[in-house]
Amino acid sequence: MITRLSTMFLRTLREDPADAEVPSHKLLVRAGYVRRAAPGVYTWLPLGLKVLRKVETVVREEMNAMGGQELSFPALLPREPYETTNRWNEYGAELFRLQDRRGVDMLLGPTHEEMFTSVVKDLYSSYKDFPVTLYQIQTKYRDEARPRAGVLRGREFIMKDSYSFDMSDAGLEESYQRHRAAYQRIFDRLGLEYVICAATSGAMGGSASEEFLAVSETGEDTFVRSTEGEYAANVEAVVTQPGVERPIEGQPDAVVHETPDSETIETLVNWANDAGVTVEGRAVMAADTLKCIVVKVTEAGAEPELTGVLVPGDREVDMKRLEASLEPATVELASEEDFAKSDFLVKGYVGPVGLAKNGVRVLADPRVVSGTSWITGADEKNRHVVGLVTGRDFTPDGFIEAAEVKEGDPAPEGLGTLTLARGIEIGHIFQLGRKYTEAFDVQILDENGKRAVPTMGSYGVGVSRLVAALAEQYHDEKGLNWPIEVAPFPVHVVIANKDEIAREAAEKLAADLDAAGIEVLIDDRPKVSPGVKFKDAELLGMPLAAILGRSFSDGVIELRQRGGETLEVPAAEIVERIIALVRN
Amino acid sequence: MITRLSTMFLRTLREDPADAEVPSHKLLVRAGYVRRAAPGVYTWLPLGLKVLRKVETVVREEMNAMGGQELSFPALLPREPYETTNRWNEYGAELFRLQDRRGVDMLLGPTHEEMFTSVVKDLYSSYKDFPVTLYQIQTKYRDEARPRAGVLRGREFIMKDSYSFDMSDAGLEESYQRHRAAYQRIFDRLGLEYVICAATSGAMGGSASEEFLAVSETGEDTFVRSTEGEYAANVEAVVTQPGVERPIEGQPDAVVHETPDSETIETLVNWANDAGVTVEGRAVMAADTLKCIVVKVTEAGAEPELTGVLVPGDREVDMKRLEASLEPATVELASEEDFAKSDFLVKGYVGPVGLAKNGVRVLADPRVVSGTSWITGADEKNRHVVGLVTGRDFTPDGFIEAAEVKEGDPAPEGLGTLTLARGIEIGHIFQLGRKYTEAFDVQILDENGKRAVPTMGSYGVGVSRLVAALAEQYHDEKGLNWPIEVAPFPVHVVIANKDEIAREAAEKLAADLDAAGIEVLIDDRPKVSPGVKFKDAELLGMPLAAILGRSFSDGVIELRQRGGETLEVPAAEIVERIIALVRN
């Protein structure tokens, strides 16, 4: 079927939408692919829907090829299964909850572990039924605090979620690897540049997980790669190399000093160097100080609890890393009010000793090991302590990954240093283990007739988000530039010559391509100038544009490869050339 | 791709589910096509999803062929547009409402007139853009008071909804007729027996509408057809032939009688005949009495209002017809309490005179025309009045379609009589007119540069319901029996012979059919008896089952046509025979 711009439901915009910041959002709206219906809730207009369906098809084909079986759960779900796993509460404000006409609690599914576990429990009872991989491509709902960038992070979105059930840990590992390979095929087919990163499991639970990040400056995730070796990880999952322990014996006693107006690391370091303090014979650096950040940690259903977080003074606390370390609990910085309420919290002078004395839990960066000596707050206004030794003067209640990761930090196993970049999370694979199957008491008879609990994996692809990720990687200042696998139309025929003969030739070209099974968009708008048509063709971003313009009078059709070179093709050869380009 | 019963995620059940009453519900659950997730909310298991997708494909192809453009709105919608049309309130308890994390009101879309009207307003401004037909195939939500029969009437369901926008009434008529024709092609391709019925427009508003009803005893809708001519209508839309007016002059005065214990029409007729009352010289019949039913009518946002409904005594009030007549107001019978509260409401003796005297609105059946004379309640215990003449002794405030339609009632235009049957609403087409475009103030420049408001049609197909309607029409006592266009697999190969050669031949048959582009389900379960396999094949309902059983040793494959004859086909010819049958 040939699609005509003269009748297509489309309006391109010359101006960026006011609420758009990232290129994919601007371009998908301007080119008439998507349209906002409510904050974080988007309509797929005809062109956008075509891209979305093509992405879906690639995902479905690869999921079927790896043995996945497709089914489709509702989005409107009962509360009970999510009560069983406590996610009804743990999800917090991100879960859309509602009541039906009888006052029964329901929710809009954010992810479906509970439902898949239940259906496997109900249908299967013998080890002979395993392994099994089930999936759906379905609309999901999460009431994001900050929906962002159009379909990149929406509150209603389309996800492929799959779940593997195996009788053994080795089976789970195999199912996990098959998903990993299928995801690579999916993202390779889509033409995305992506990185597979070690990741945290977050609220999902489970042991191992990896993320697929599409490389993009506008991504919300930061990841690291090592300059040597293959290490890649989301910064949230980067494991800090522990510090080197030192003997405590022989270290000088801690001494409290008057340190007026030294509430920042910078002023503290200046004070120390002015006061002639040295560390191993050299001047004091920020890394010799210990930053003590006070936060409030809230477990689901509990009161917020004060916690001290210790990091070396040359690093900030990375709230996303801290949050990831504490999930599913939520965390926020202590407020002015919290400081006002507790005498021992003296802003700029908080230290681990005062916190511990007052029963506040203290969690330390892994560099704060036994025998390390620090300059830090002395819990009184204008006072700091020098030579506070871990394991002698204070002992953290535990370690935590909270310090920012920096470009140039050592990579694990000594394989060079870390570089930082940003990416869009397009896939996430989890080895969940038995968290959900145990919660639902799934009992399967094993080969010996004994009851066993299957182990589970959970795997997601952000299908609608992939459209945005593709737009991020495939665009230029003029517009979109789709890879052929997902372009709404591989070919855009532009009538840019008023001659009736050109129009007829364009129609024949479109019909010939259509007959060859190639989808065609034809710009047959009668009163639109060639200049506007060219601009729209660049904005809409089909891989090939066949222009029947001025040079058509000389029997030449311009074949513009979006973002690439323009070929001058004799009219008689154009069909053949296009077919060859599309089929490669 | 060949699908194997040995690994397919499926369990067939021998028992009907406890909550199922109609065959499609029982069979779709027993055969593992769907599964309940919550009341009125269903999961599509692999087999069911395949049927659903095939139905969707037929709908999509025909919508594209008639010029429809597909897009996809969210299901989670903002309140404002539905406030503009007052449907936020009018929908009552049927609308799923929720609030997001900021307390903003949202809803789950029950139908999308508001959203489509808004998008057309935003994108289009000139008559040159019209006509346009837009559609989506999308998940809808209605919090039905009585979800029923599985996917036949669910609270989450899939609908194809389309909307036409035209600049003229003639254009709307054309768009409407093109939809009507497309719907006929859709339902013809699906192999459904259906009737196109005149219908009421209900809460949708607008002028004309027709329903497509799949003929089925289990349908919720009752429709009439005339014994001659082509008239068909939902009973809700049947227009009663008005009664014949008679001269009032010369009719005897109304007389009140003591009628002890005559609270039903039957006892009243008996009393009249015992008392020697006659009508035009003959004995009194039920049709000579006037039944006066008291109901409460509630407009959106208003208090319930008492209303009297008058129908001839030989007919019941059909609450569905009454409700349809009063939509979007809701209606219920007056309660014991309502009677207790009003002295003039004497149960069994209510009449139009007392109601009118007490300010209660009285609506009458169209047969209750001027000059008709009735025996009816006298508004006092044990008293009725004889000879109460319409237009002399009482005058209704209006007419209403509320009386039941009976088999044998005269058809319109004298074309025979009416017969009654039941059907499942699978499609509904509306000429909405300008109700929504005016509500949203859609202003389009016409050919003369003047502003004009486009006129609109709205058209729905119950896509998920079609799966149930098909199952209702295509099943027998043994199981489902899908038409080839929607069967999950056209062919089911059954290995029912323990010989290794039979197994190999079955695998080869499946591979050959797969290579010919025919989807195959193969029952390769190793330890399942032939008897169970045959039963499952009948329950699952593929159109063709190729059995490699006992007779395979003699080179014969049984080709069972589900619900039809069994052919004995030489093994060498089986592929060819199956291909021929599938392609026809």
Short mmCIF file of N, CA, C and O in Angstrom, two decimals, chain B residues 353-390:
data_model
loop_
_atom_site.label_atom_id
_atom_site.label_comp_id
_atom_site.label_asym_id
_atom_site.label_seq_id
_atom_site.Cartn_x
_atom_site.Cartn_y
_atom_site.Cartn_z
N VAL B 353 -53.83 9.41 37.10
CA VAL B 353 -54.48 10.62 37.64
C VAL B 353 -53.81 11.05 38.94
O VAL B 353 -53.44 12.22 39.12
N GLY B 354 -53.61 10.08 39.82
CA GLY B 354 -52.98 10.40 41.11
C GLY B 354 -51.55 10.89 40.93
O GLY B 354 -51.12 11.81 41.62
N LEU B 355 -50.82 10.26 39.98
CA LEU B 355 -49.44 10.69 39.76
C LEU B 355 -49.41 12.14 39.30
O LEU B 355 -48.67 12.97 39.84
N ALA B 356 -50.24 12.45 38.29
CA ALA B 356 -50.24 13.80 37.73
C ALA B 356 -50.63 14.82 38.80
O ALA B 356 -50.02 15.89 38.92
N LYS B 357 -51.65 14.47 39.59
CA LYS B 357 -52.12 15.36 40.65
C LYS B 357 -51.00 15.68 41.64
O LYS B 357 -50.94 16.77 42.22
N ASN B 358 -50.08 14.74 41.84
CA ASN B 358 -49.00 14.93 42.80
C ASN B 358 -47.68 15.35 42.15
O ASN B 358 -46.61 15.23 42.74
N GLY B 359 -47.80 15.82 40.91
CA GLY B 359 -46.62 16.41 40.27
C GLY B 359 -45.61 15.40 39.76
O GLY B 359 -44.46 15.76 39.49
N VAL B 360 -46.01 14.13 39.63
CA VAL B 360 -45.07 13.13 39.11
C VAL B 360 -45.20 13.07 37.59
O VAL B 360 -46.31 12.99 37.06
N ARG B 361 -44.07 13.11 36.92
CA ARG B 361 -44.07 13.03 35.45
C ARG B 361 -44.61 11.67 35.01
O ARG B 361 -44.27 10.63 35.59
N VAL B 362 -45.46 11.67 33.97
CA VAL B 362 -46.04 10.43 33.46
C VAL B 362 -45.68 10.26 31.99
O VAL B 362 -45.95 11.15 31.17
N LEU B 363 -45.01 9.14 31.67
CA LEU B 363 -44.62 8.85 30.29
C LEU B 363 -45.36 7.61 29.83
O LEU B 363 -45.44 6.61 30.57
N ALA B 364 -45.92 7.68 28.62
CA ALA B 364 -46.81 6.59 28.20
C ALA B 364 -46.29 5.87 26.97
O ALA B 364 -45.60 6.44 26.13
N ASP B 365 -46.63 4.61 26.88
CA ASP B 365 -46.40 3.80 25.68
C ASP B 365 -47.10 4.49 24.50
O ASP B 365 -48.17 5.08 24.67
N PRO B 366 -46.51 4.42 23.30
CA PRO B 366 -47.12 5.10 22.14
C PRO B 366 -48.53 4.60 21.80
O PRO B 366 -49.25 5.24 21.04
N ARG B 367 -48.93 3.46 22.35
CA ARG B 367 -50.30 2.98 22.09
C ARG B 367 -51.33 3.75 22.90
O ARG B 367 -52.52 3.68 22.64
N VAL B 368 -50.84 4.50 23.92
CA VAL B 368 -51.77 5.19 24.81
C VAL B 368 -52.08 6.58 24.21
O VAL B 368 -51.71 7.62 24.75
N VAL B 369 -52.75 6.57 23.03
CA VAL B 369 -53.02 7.84 22.34
C VAL B 369 -54.39 8.39 22.75
O VAL B 369 -55.19 7.72 23.42
N SER B 370 -54.63 9.59 22.31
CA SER B 370 -55.86 10.31 22.65
C SER B 370 -57.09 9.47 22.30
O SER B 370 -57.19 8.89 21.22
N GLY B 371 -58.00 9.39 23.24
CA GLY B 371 -59.25 8.69 23.01
C GLY B 371 -59.23 7.23 23.40
O GLY B 371 -60.28 6.58 23.44
N THR B 372 -58.05 6.70 23.72
CA THR B 372 -58.03 5.30 24.17
C THR B 372 -58.56 5.23 25.60
O THR B 372 -58.35 6.14 26.39
N SER B 373 -59.27 4.17 25.90
CA SER B 373 -59.97 4.04 27.18
C SER B 373 -59.39 2.87 27.96
O SER B 373 -59.13 1.81 27.40
N TRP B 374 -59.18 3.06 29.26
CA TRP B 374 -58.42 2.08 30.03
C TRP B 374 -59.05 1.75 31.37
O TRP B 374 -59.75 2.57 31.96
N ILE B 375 -58.76 0.53 31.81
CA ILE B 375 -59.06 0.14 33.19
C ILE B 375 -57.73 0.23 33.94
O ILE B 375 -56.75 -0.42 33.55
N THR B 376 -57.68 1.03 35.00
CA THR B 376 -56.39 1.22 35.66
C THR B 376 -56.61 1.59 37.13
O THR B 376 -57.76 1.70 37.60
N GLY B 377 -55.51 1.75 37.85
CA GLY B 377 -55.59 2.02 39.27
C GLY B 377 -56.25 3.37 39.57
O GLY B 377 -56.11 4.33 38.81
N ALA B 378 -56.96 3.43 40.73
CA ALA B 378 -57.66 4.66 41.12
C ALA B 378 -56.95 5.34 42.28
O ALA B 378 -57.51 6.19 42.95
N ASP B 379 -55.71 4.93 42.55
CA ASP B 379 -54.87 5.58 43.56
C ASP B 379 -55.38 5.40 44.99
O ASP B 379 -55.01 6.16 45.89
N GLU B 380 -56.23 4.42 45.17
CA GLU B 380 -56.68 4.09 46.54
C GLU B 380 -56.69 2.57 46.64
O GLU B 380 -56.97 1.88 45.66
N LYS B 381 -56.44 2.09 47.84
CA LYS B 381 -56.41 0.64 48.07
C LYS B 381 -57.75 0.03 47.64
O LYS B 381 -58.82 0.57 47.91
N ASN B 382 -57.70 -1.08 46.90
CA ASN B 382 -58.88 -1.83 46.48
C ASN B 382 -59.81 -1.04 45.57
O ASN B 382 -61.03 -1.26 45.58
N ARG B 383 -59.26 -0.10 44.81
CA ARG B 383 -60.10 0.64 43.87
C ARG B 383 -59.42 0.78 42.52
O ARG B 383 -58.24 1.12 42.43
N HIS B 384 -60.14 0.50 41.47
CA HIS B 384 -59.69 0.75 40.11
C HIS B 384 -60.73 1.58 39.41
O HIS B 384 -61.87 1.69 39.85
N VAL B 385 -60.30 2.18 38.30
CA VAL B 385 -61.24 3.00 37.54
C VAL B 385 -61.41 2.36 36.16
O VAL B 385 -60.47 1.85 35.57
N VAL B 386 -62.65 2.36 35.67
CA VAL B 386 -62.98 1.81 34.35
C VAL B 386 -63.37 2.97 33.44
O VAL B 386 -64.06 3.90 33.88
N GLY B 387 -62.87 2.93 32.18
CA GLY B 387 -63.25 3.97 31.22
C GLY B 387 -62.47 5.25 31.37
O GLY B 387 -62.97 6.34 31.08
N LEU B 388 -61.22 5.13 31.83
CA LEU B 388 -60.37 6.32 31.96
C LEU B 388 -59.83 6.64 30.56
O LEU B 388 -59.12 5.82 29.96
N VAL B 389 -60.19 7.80 30.03
CA VAL B 389 -59.89 8.10 28.63
C VAL B 389 -58.70 9.07 28.52
O VAL B 389 -58.68 10.12 29.16
N THR B 390 -57.74 8.64 27.71
CA THR B 390 -56.56 9.47 27.47
C THR B 390 -56.98 10.76 26.76
O THR B 390 -57.77 10.73 25.82
#
